[in-house]
mmCIF file of C-alpha atoms in Angstrom:
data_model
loop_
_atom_site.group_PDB
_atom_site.id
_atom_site.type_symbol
_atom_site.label_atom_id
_atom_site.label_comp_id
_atom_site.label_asym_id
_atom_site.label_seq_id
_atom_site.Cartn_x
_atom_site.Cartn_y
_atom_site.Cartn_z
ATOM 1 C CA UNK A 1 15.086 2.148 -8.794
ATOM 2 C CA UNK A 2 13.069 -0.623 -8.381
ATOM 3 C CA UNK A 3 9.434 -0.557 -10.331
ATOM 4 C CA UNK A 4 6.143 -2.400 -10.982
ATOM 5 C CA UNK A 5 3.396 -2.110 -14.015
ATOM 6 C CA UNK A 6 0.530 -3.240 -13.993
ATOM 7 C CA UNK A 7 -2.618 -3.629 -16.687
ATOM 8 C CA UNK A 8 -4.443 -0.396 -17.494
ATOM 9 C CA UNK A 9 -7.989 -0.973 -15.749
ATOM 10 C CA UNK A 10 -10.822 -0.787 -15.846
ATOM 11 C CA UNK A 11 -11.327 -4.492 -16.073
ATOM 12 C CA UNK A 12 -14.935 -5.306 -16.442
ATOM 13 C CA UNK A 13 -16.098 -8.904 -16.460
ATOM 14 C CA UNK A 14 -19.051 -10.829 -15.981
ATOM 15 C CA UNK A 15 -19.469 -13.219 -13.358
ATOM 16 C CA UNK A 16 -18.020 -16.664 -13.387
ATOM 17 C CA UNK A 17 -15.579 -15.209 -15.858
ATOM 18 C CA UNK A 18 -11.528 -16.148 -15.577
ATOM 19 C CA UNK A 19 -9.391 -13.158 -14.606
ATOM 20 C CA UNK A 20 -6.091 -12.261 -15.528
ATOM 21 C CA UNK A 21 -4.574 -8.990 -13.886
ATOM 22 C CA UNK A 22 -0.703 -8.737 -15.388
ATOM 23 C CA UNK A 23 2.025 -7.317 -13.128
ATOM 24 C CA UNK A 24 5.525 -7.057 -13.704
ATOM 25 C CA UNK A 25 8.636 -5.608 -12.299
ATOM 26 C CA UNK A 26 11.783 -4.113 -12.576
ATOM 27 C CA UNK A 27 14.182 -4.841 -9.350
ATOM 28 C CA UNK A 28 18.046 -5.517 -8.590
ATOM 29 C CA UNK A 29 18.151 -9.073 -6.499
ATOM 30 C CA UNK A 30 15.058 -11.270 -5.527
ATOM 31 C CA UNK A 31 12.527 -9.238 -3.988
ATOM 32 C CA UNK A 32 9.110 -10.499 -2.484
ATOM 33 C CA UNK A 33 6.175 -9.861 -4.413
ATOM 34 C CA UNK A 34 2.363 -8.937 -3.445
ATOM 35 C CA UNK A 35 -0.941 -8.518 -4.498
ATOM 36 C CA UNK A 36 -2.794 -5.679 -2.207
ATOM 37 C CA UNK A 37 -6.530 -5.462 -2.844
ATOM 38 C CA UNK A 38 -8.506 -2.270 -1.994
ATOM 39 C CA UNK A 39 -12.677 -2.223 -1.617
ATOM 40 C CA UNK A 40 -13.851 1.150 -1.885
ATOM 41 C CA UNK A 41 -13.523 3.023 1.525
ATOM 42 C CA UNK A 42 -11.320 0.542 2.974
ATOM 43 C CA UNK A 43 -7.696 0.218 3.306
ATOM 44 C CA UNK A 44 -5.116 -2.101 1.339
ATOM 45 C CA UNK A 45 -5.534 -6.097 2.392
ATOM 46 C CA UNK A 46 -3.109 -8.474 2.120
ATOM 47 C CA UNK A 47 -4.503 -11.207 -0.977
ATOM 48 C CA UNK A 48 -1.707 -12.825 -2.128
ATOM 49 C CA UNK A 49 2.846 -12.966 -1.512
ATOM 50 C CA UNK A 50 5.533 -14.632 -3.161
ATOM 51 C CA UNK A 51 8.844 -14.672 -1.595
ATOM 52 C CA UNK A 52 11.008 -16.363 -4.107
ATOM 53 C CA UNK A 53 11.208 -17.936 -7.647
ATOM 54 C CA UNK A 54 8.286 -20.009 -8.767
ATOM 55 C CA UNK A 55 6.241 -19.954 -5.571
ATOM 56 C CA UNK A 56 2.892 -19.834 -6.463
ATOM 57 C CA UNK A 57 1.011 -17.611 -3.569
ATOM 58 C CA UNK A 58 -2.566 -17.971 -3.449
ATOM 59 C CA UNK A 59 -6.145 -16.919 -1.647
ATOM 60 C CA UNK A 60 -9.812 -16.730 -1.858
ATOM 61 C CA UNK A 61 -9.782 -18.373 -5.275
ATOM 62 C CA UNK A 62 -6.736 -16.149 -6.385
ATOM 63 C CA UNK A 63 -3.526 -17.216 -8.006
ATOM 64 C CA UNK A 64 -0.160 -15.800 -8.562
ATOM 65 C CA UNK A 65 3.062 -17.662 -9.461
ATOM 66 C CA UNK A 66 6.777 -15.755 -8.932
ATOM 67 C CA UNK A 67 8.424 -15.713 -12.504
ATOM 68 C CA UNK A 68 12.171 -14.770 -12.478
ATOM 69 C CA UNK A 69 12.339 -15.380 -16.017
ATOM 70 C CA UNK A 70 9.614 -13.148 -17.140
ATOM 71 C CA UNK A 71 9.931 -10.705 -14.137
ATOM 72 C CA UNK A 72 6.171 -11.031 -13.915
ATOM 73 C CA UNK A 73 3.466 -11.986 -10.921
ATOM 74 C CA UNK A 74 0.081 -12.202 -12.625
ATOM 75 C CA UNK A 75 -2.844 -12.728 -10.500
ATOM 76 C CA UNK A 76 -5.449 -14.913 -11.965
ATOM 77 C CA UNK A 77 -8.554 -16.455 -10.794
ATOM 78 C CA UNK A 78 -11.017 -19.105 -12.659
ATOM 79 C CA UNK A 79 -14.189 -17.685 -12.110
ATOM 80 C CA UNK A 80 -14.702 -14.024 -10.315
ATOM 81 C CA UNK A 81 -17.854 -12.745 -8.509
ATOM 82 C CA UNK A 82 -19.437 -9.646 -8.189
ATOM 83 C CA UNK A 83 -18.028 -9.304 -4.314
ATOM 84 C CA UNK A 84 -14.176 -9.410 -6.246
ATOM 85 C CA UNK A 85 -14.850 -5.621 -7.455
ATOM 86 C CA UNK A 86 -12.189 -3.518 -6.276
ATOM 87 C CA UNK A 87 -9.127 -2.437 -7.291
ATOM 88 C CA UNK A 88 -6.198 -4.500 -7.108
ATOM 89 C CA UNK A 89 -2.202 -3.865 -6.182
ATOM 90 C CA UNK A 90 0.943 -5.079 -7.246
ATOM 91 C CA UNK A 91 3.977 -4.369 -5.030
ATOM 92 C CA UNK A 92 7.309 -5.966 -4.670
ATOM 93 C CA UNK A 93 9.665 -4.958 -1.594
ATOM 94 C CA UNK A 94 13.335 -5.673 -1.282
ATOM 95 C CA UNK A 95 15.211 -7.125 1.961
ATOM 96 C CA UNK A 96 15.782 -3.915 3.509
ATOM 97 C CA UNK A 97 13.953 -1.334 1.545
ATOM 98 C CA UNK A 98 10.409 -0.008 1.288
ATOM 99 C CA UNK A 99 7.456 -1.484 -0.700
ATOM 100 C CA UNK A 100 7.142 -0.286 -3.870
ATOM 101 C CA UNK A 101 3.329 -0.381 -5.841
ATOM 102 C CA UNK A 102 1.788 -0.082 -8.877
ATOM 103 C CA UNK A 103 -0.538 2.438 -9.779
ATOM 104 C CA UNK A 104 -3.346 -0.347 -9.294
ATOM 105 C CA UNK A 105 -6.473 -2.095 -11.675
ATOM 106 C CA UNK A 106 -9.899 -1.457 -11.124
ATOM 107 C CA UNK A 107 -11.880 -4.872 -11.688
ATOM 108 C CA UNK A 108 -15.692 -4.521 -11.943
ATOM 109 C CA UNK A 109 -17.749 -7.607 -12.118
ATOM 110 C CA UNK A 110 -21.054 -7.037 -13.431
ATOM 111 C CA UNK A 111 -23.942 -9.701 -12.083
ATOM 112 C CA UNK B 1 -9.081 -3.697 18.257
ATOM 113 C CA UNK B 2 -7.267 -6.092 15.757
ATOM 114 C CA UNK B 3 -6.118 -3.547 13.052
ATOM 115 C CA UNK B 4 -4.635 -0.759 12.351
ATOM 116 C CA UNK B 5 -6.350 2.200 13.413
ATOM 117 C CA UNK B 6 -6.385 5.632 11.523
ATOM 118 C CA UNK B 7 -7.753 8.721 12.685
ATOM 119 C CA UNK B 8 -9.040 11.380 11.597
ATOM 120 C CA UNK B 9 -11.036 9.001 9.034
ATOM 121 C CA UNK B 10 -11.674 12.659 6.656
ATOM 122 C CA UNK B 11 -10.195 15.892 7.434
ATOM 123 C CA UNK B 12 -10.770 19.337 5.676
ATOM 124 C CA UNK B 13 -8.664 21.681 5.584
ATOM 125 C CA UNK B 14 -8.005 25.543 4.237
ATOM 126 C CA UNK B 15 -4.585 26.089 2.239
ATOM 127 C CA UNK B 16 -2.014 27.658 5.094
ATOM 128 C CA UNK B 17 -3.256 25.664 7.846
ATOM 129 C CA UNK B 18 -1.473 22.606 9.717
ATOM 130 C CA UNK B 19 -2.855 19.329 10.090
ATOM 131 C CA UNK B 20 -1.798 15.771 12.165
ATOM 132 C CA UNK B 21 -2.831 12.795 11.240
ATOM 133 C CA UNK B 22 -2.972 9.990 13.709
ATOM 134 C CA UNK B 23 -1.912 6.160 13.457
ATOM 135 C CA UNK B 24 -2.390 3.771 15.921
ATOM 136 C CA UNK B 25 -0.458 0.467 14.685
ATOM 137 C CA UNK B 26 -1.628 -3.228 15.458
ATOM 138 C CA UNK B 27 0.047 -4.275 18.764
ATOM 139 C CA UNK B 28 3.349 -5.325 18.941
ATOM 140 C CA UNK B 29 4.124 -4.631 15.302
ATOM 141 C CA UNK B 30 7.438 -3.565 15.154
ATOM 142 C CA UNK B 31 7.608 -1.496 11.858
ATOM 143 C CA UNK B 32 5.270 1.507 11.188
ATOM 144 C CA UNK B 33 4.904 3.018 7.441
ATOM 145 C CA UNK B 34 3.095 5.906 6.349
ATOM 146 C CA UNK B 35 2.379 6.587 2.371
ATOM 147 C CA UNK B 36 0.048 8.816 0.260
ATOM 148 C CA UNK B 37 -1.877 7.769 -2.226
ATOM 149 C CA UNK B 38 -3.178 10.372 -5.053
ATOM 150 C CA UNK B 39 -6.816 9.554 -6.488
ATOM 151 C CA UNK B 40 -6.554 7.027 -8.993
ATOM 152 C CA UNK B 41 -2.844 5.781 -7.959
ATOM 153 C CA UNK B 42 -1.213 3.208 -5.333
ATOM 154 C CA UNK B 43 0.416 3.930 -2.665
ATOM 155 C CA UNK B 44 3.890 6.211 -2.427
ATOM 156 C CA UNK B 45 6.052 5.741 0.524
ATOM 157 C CA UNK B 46 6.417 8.824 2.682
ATOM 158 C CA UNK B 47 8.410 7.200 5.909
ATOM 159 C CA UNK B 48 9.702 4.020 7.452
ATOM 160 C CA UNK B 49 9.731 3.884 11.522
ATOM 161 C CA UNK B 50 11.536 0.953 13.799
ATOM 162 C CA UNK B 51 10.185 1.402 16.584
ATOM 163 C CA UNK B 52 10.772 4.747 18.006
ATOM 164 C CA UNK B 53 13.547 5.194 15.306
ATOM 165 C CA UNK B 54 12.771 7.229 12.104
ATOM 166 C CA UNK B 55 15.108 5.224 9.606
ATOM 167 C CA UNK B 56 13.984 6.760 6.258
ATOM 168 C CA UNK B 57 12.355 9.215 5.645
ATOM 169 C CA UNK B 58 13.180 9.218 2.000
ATOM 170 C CA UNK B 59 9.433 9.602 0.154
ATOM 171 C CA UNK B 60 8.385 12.659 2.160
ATOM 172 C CA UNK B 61 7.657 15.562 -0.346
ATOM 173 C CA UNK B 62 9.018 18.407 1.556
ATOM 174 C CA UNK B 63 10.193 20.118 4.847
ATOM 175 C CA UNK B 64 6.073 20.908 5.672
ATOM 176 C CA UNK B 65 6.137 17.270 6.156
ATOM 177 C CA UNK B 66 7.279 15.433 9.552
ATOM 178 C CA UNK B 67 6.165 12.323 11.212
ATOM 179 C CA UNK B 68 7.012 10.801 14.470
ATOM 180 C CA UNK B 69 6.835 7.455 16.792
ATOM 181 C CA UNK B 70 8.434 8.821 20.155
ATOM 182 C CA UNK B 71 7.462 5.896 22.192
ATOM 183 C CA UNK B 72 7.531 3.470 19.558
ATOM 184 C CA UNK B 73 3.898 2.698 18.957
ATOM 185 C CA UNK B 74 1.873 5.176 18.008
ATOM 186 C CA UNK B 75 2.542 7.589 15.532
ATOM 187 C CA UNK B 76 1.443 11.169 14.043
ATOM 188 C CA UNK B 77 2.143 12.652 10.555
ATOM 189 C CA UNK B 78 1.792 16.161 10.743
ATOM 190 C CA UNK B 79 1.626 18.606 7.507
ATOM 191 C CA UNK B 80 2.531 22.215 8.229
ATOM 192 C CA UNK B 81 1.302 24.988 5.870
ATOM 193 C CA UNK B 82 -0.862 22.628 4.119
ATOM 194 C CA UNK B 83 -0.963 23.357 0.007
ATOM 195 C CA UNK B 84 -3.708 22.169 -2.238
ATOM 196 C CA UNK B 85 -1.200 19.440 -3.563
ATOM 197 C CA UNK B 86 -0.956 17.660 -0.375
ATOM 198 C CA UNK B 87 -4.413 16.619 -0.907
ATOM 199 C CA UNK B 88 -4.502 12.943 -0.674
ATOM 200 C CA UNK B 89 -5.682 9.665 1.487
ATOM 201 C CA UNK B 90 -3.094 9.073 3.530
ATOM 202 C CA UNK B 91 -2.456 5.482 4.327
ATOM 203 C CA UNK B 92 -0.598 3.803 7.438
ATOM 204 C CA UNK B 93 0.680 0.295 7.644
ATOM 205 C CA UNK B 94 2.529 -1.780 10.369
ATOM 206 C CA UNK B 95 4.278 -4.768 9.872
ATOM 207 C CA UNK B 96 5.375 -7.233 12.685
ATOM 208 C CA UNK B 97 9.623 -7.389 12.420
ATOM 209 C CA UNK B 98 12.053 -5.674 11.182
ATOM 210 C CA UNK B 99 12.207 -7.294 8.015
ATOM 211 C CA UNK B 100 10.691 -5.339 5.487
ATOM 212 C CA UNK B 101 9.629 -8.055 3.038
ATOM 213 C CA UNK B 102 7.086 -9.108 5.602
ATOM 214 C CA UNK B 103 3.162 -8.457 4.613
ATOM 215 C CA UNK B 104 2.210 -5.163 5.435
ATOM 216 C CA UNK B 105 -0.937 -4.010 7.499
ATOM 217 C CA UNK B 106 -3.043 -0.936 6.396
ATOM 218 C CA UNK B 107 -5.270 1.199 8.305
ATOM 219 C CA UNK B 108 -8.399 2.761 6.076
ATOM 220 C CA UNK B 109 -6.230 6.159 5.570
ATOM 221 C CA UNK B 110 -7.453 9.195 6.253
ATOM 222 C CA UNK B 111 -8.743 11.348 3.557
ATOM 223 C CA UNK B 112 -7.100 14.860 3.563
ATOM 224 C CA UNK B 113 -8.651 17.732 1.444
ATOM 225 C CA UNK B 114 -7.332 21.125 0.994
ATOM 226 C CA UNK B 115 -9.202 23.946 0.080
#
């Protein structure tokens, strides 16, 4: 079945630094892909989609670009801030079946 | 209000008993979803809801587990015989059609402990 895998967190940066959080996937056909972030206490918000080879989706100073190739969706972003702490999710879903998420990376950003 | 609305926000429970677990979907939205999520991992999907209609019910773990949408908004996720296992946040999300590869909207979960 379809999969994703994401970086082993924690991931602890200081401010201003770049971030890199890799994702990929294993899927039959040309599923959407998402990045879900999660603030302590709070529920899963939308950050970030892709819906189809090489789209770049992007938010809040967040990037992600859809690579086919690679099977990957890597968010990155130039310089984070203490307020980015949380714990980020990659998910994929297929026309007609159910997102599917990975287990999630914790990002701390220490002032 | 604007989101999707989960309640009870924490619920505590002894090993035996039954519990229901309340979502209240944003407006409108079309699709309903209901998942658990273990400490430390994302989401699994429990159960997929068009409207009134259950259409998979694939993810949940076992016959204790049933969720329904009768009038095709909100919905309940009830655990019978609760086991120490089923401990969990669980999460509800709505999306607005029928297509699933749509952005999903989550509710703050409720937190479920067994003891």
């Amino acid at each position: 079945g379809d999969s994703v895998t994401q970086m082993e967190g924690p991931v602890t940066l200081s401010e201003e630094a770049f971030l890199t959080i890799n994702c990929t996937y294993t899927a039959t056909g040309y599923p959407s892909l998402f990045w879900y972030v999660q603030y302590p206490g709070e529920g899963l918000q939308l950050l970030l989609k892709a819906t189809k080879a090489d789209d770049k989706g992007s938010n809040k100073g967040f990037e992600a670009t859809y690579r086919k190739e690679t099977t990957s969706f890597h968010l990155e972003k130039g310089s984070v801030q203490v307020s980015d702490s949380a714990v980020y999710f990659c998910a994929l879903t297929n026309y007609g079946q159910n997102f599917v998420f990975g287990p999630g990376t914790r990002l701390s950003v220490l002032p | 209000g604007a989101g999707v609305s989960q309640s009870p926000r924490y619920k505590v429970a002894k090993r035996g008993q039954d519990v229901a677990l309340r979502c209240d979907p944003i407006s409108g939205h079309v699709s309903l979803f209901w998942y658990q999520q273990a400490l430390g991992q994302g989401p699994e999907f429990l159960t997929y809801f068009q409207n009134e209609a259950q259409l998979d019910k694939s993810g949940l773990p076992s016959d204790r587990f049933f969720a329904e949408r009768p009038e095709g908004s909100v919905s309940t996720l009830k655990i019978q015989r609760t086991q120490q296992e089923d401990s969990a946040v669980y999460l509800c999300a709505s999306s607005l059609g029928r297509i699933s590869n749509q952005p999903q909207h989550f509710g703050d979960g409720t937190r479920l402990s067994i003891l």
